[in-house]
Amino acid sequence: MTPEQVWRWSQALHRHGFRRSARILKFVNYMLFRAILPPQAQTGRGLRLGHLGLGVVVHPNVTIGADVTIWHHVTISATTWVGSDVRITIEDGVTIGAGSIIVGRHNESLVLGRRCSVGAGSVVTQSIESGAVVVGNPARPIR
């Protein structure tokens, strides 16, 4: 059993109206992997959480595309309330390095473009173009 599997099960339960069961699986994910993975978040196929997703925190207003890799101790947070139109969107093929923080400015959406990479320990506060590699605090493109 992996955190990705438990997350997908909780998302399926949430979609079908079994909200309490979905919350229980979210808690199971936290207890087993110390990852906060809300069933309201949307994920594409091929999601990979490196090192069993240890310490990964995701806001419910996050959409994650296909073939995305998120390493351990990553925080992806929207500075808004759950269910608002403000979203963090991670497009297909993105890699997010260990210890990175992705946080949108207050009530602003943020997009990580296709196949971009976020270096370990980076702090991303604004959208990133497709194919870019960003590092640092604040994150800046290096190519």
Short mmCIF file of C-alpha atoms in Angstrom, two decimals:
data_model
loop_
_atom_site.label_atom_id
_atom_site.label_comp_id
_atom_site.label_asym_id
_atom_site.label_seq_id
_atom_site.Cartn_x
_atom_site.Cartn_y
_atom_site.Cartn_z
CA MET A 1 0.00 0.00 0.00
CA THR A 2 1.33 3.42 -0.97
CA PRO A 3 0.16 6.91 0.00
CA GLU A 4 -0.87 7.50 -3.62
CA GLN A 5 -3.22 4.49 -3.48
CA VAL A 6 -4.79 5.58 -0.19
CA TRP A 7 -5.19 9.11 -1.58
CA ARG A 8 -6.94 7.82 -4.72
CA TRP A 9 -9.29 5.68 -2.63
CA SER A 10 -10.18 8.67 -0.44
CA GLN A 11 -10.79 10.80 -3.56
CA ALA A 12 -13.09 8.14 -5.04
CA LEU A 13 -15.05 7.88 -1.78
CA HIS A 14 -15.35 11.67 -1.61
CA ARG A 15 -16.57 11.89 -5.22
CA HIS A 16 -19.26 9.28 -4.50
CA GLY A 17 -20.52 11.10 -1.41
CA PHE A 18 -18.82 8.97 1.26
CA ARG A 19 -17.21 11.99 2.89
CA ARG A 20 -16.70 10.48 6.34
CA SER A 21 -14.97 7.41 4.89
CA ALA A 22 -12.80 9.71 2.75
CA ARG A 23 -11.75 11.65 5.86
CA ILE A 24 -10.89 8.39 7.62
CA LEU A 25 -8.57 7.42 4.75
CA LYS A 26 -7.02 10.90 4.85
CA PHE A 27 -6.29 10.25 8.54
CA VAL A 28 -4.86 6.80 7.71
CA ASN A 29 -2.51 8.43 5.20
CA TYR A 30 -1.42 10.87 7.88
CA MET A 31 -0.84 8.16 10.48
CA LEU A 32 1.10 5.88 8.12
CA PHE A 33 3.04 8.40 6.04
CA ARG A 34 2.71 11.73 7.89
CA ALA A 35 1.23 13.16 4.70
CA ILE A 36 -1.81 15.44 4.58
CA LEU A 37 -3.51 14.54 1.29
CA PRO A 38 -7.09 15.86 1.12
CA PRO A 39 -9.71 13.97 -0.87
CA GLN A 40 -10.94 17.26 -2.41
CA ALA A 41 -7.66 17.77 -4.31
CA GLN A 42 -7.59 16.49 -7.90
CA THR A 43 -4.77 14.28 -9.18
CA GLY A 44 -3.88 12.87 -12.58
CA ARG A 45 -2.59 9.40 -13.41
CA GLY A 46 1.02 8.55 -12.74
CA LEU A 47 1.40 10.70 -9.62
CA ARG A 48 4.49 9.69 -7.66
CA LEU A 49 5.23 10.70 -4.08
CA GLY A 50 8.93 10.13 -3.46
CA HIS A 51 10.02 8.49 -0.19
CA LEU A 52 6.42 7.43 0.48
CA GLY A 53 5.23 11.03 0.53
CA LEU A 54 6.73 11.58 3.97
CA GLY A 55 5.64 15.00 5.23
CA VAL A 56 3.85 16.10 2.05
CA VAL A 57 1.08 18.65 2.71
CA VAL A 58 -1.44 19.54 -0.02
CA HIS A 59 -4.26 22.12 0.15
CA PRO A 60 -7.71 20.92 -1.03
CA ASN A 61 -7.74 23.58 -3.81
CA VAL A 62 -4.88 21.89 -5.68
CA THR A 63 -5.07 20.23 -9.10
CA ILE A 64 -2.17 17.93 -9.99
CA GLY A 65 -1.70 16.72 -13.57
CA ALA A 66 -0.42 13.40 -14.93
CA ASP A 67 3.09 12.01 -14.35
CA VAL A 68 3.96 14.48 -11.59
CA THR A 69 6.66 13.64 -9.02
CA ILE A 70 6.53 15.25 -5.58
CA TRP A 71 9.40 14.49 -3.22
CA HIS A 72 9.21 14.36 0.59
CA HIS A 73 8.44 17.31 2.88
CA VAL A 74 6.79 19.42 0.17
CA THR A 75 4.01 21.88 1.04
CA ILE A 76 1.54 22.98 -1.65
CA SER A 77 -0.76 25.61 -0.20
CA ALA A 78 -3.34 28.07 -1.47
CA THR A 79 -3.92 31.10 0.75
CA THR A 80 -7.68 30.93 0.48
CA TRP A 81 -10.61 28.97 1.85
CA VAL A 82 -11.47 25.44 0.76
CA GLY A 83 -13.79 25.44 -2.24
CA SER A 84 -12.94 28.90 -3.56
CA ASP A 85 -12.10 29.52 -7.23
CA VAL A 86 -8.46 30.20 -6.34
CA ARG A 87 -6.40 27.13 -7.27
CA ILE A 88 -2.86 25.88 -7.41
CA THR A 89 -2.49 23.97 -10.70
CA ILE A 90 0.42 21.65 -11.31
CA GLU A 91 0.45 20.62 -14.96
CA ASP A 92 1.67 17.32 -16.46
CA GLY A 93 5.25 16.11 -16.00
CA VAL A 94 6.26 18.50 -13.20
CA THR A 95 8.92 17.53 -10.64
CA ILE A 96 8.95 19.20 -7.21
CA GLY A 97 12.12 18.71 -5.16
CA ALA A 98 12.29 17.77 -1.48
CA GLY A 99 11.46 20.44 1.07
CA SER A 100 9.97 22.85 -1.46
CA ILE A 101 7.09 25.18 -0.66
CA ILE A 102 4.54 26.15 -3.31
CA VAL A 103 2.28 28.89 -1.97
CA GLY A 104 0.02 31.21 -3.91
CA ARG A 105 -0.31 34.82 -2.86
CA HIS A 106 -3.51 35.74 -1.05
CA ASN A 107 -6.51 34.94 -3.28
CA GLU A 108 -4.36 34.46 -6.41
CA SER A 109 -4.15 31.28 -8.47
CA LEU A 110 -0.77 29.84 -9.35
CA VAL A 111 0.26 27.49 -12.20
CA LEU A 112 3.35 25.30 -12.52
CA GLY A 113 3.66 24.77 -16.29
CA ARG A 114 4.16 21.44 -18.06
CA ARG A 115 7.46 19.67 -17.43
CA CYS A 116 8.88 22.37 -15.18
CA SER A 117 11.15 21.47 -12.26
CA VAL A 118 11.33 23.00 -8.81
CA GLY A 119 14.67 22.53 -7.06
CA ALA A 120 14.90 21.12 -3.54
CA GLY A 121 14.17 23.67 -0.82
CA SER A 122 12.75 26.25 -3.22
CA VAL A 123 9.93 28.63 -2.31
CA VAL A 124 7.56 29.27 -5.23
CA THR A 125 5.15 32.21 -4.89
CA GLN A 126 4.28 32.88 -8.53
CA SER A 127 3.48 30.90 -11.66
CA ILE A 128 6.26 29.07 -13.53
CA GLU A 129 6.46 28.72 -17.30
CA SER A 130 6.43 25.33 -19.00
CA GLY A 131 9.84 23.66 -19.13
CA ALA A 132 11.48 26.07 -16.68
CA VAL A 133 13.82 24.99 -13.89
CA VAL A 134 13.55 27.14 -10.77
CA VAL A 135 15.58 27.18 -7.56
CA GLY A 136 16.00 29.30 -4.46
CA ASN A 137 14.02 31.44 -2.08
CA PRO A 138 12.22 33.05 -3.79
CA ALA A 139 12.37 30.62 -6.70
CA ARG A 140 14.01 32.03 -9.82
CA PRO A 141 14.51 30.36 -13.20
CA ILE A 142 17.99 29.06 -14.02
CA ARG A 143 17.00 27.97 -17.54
#
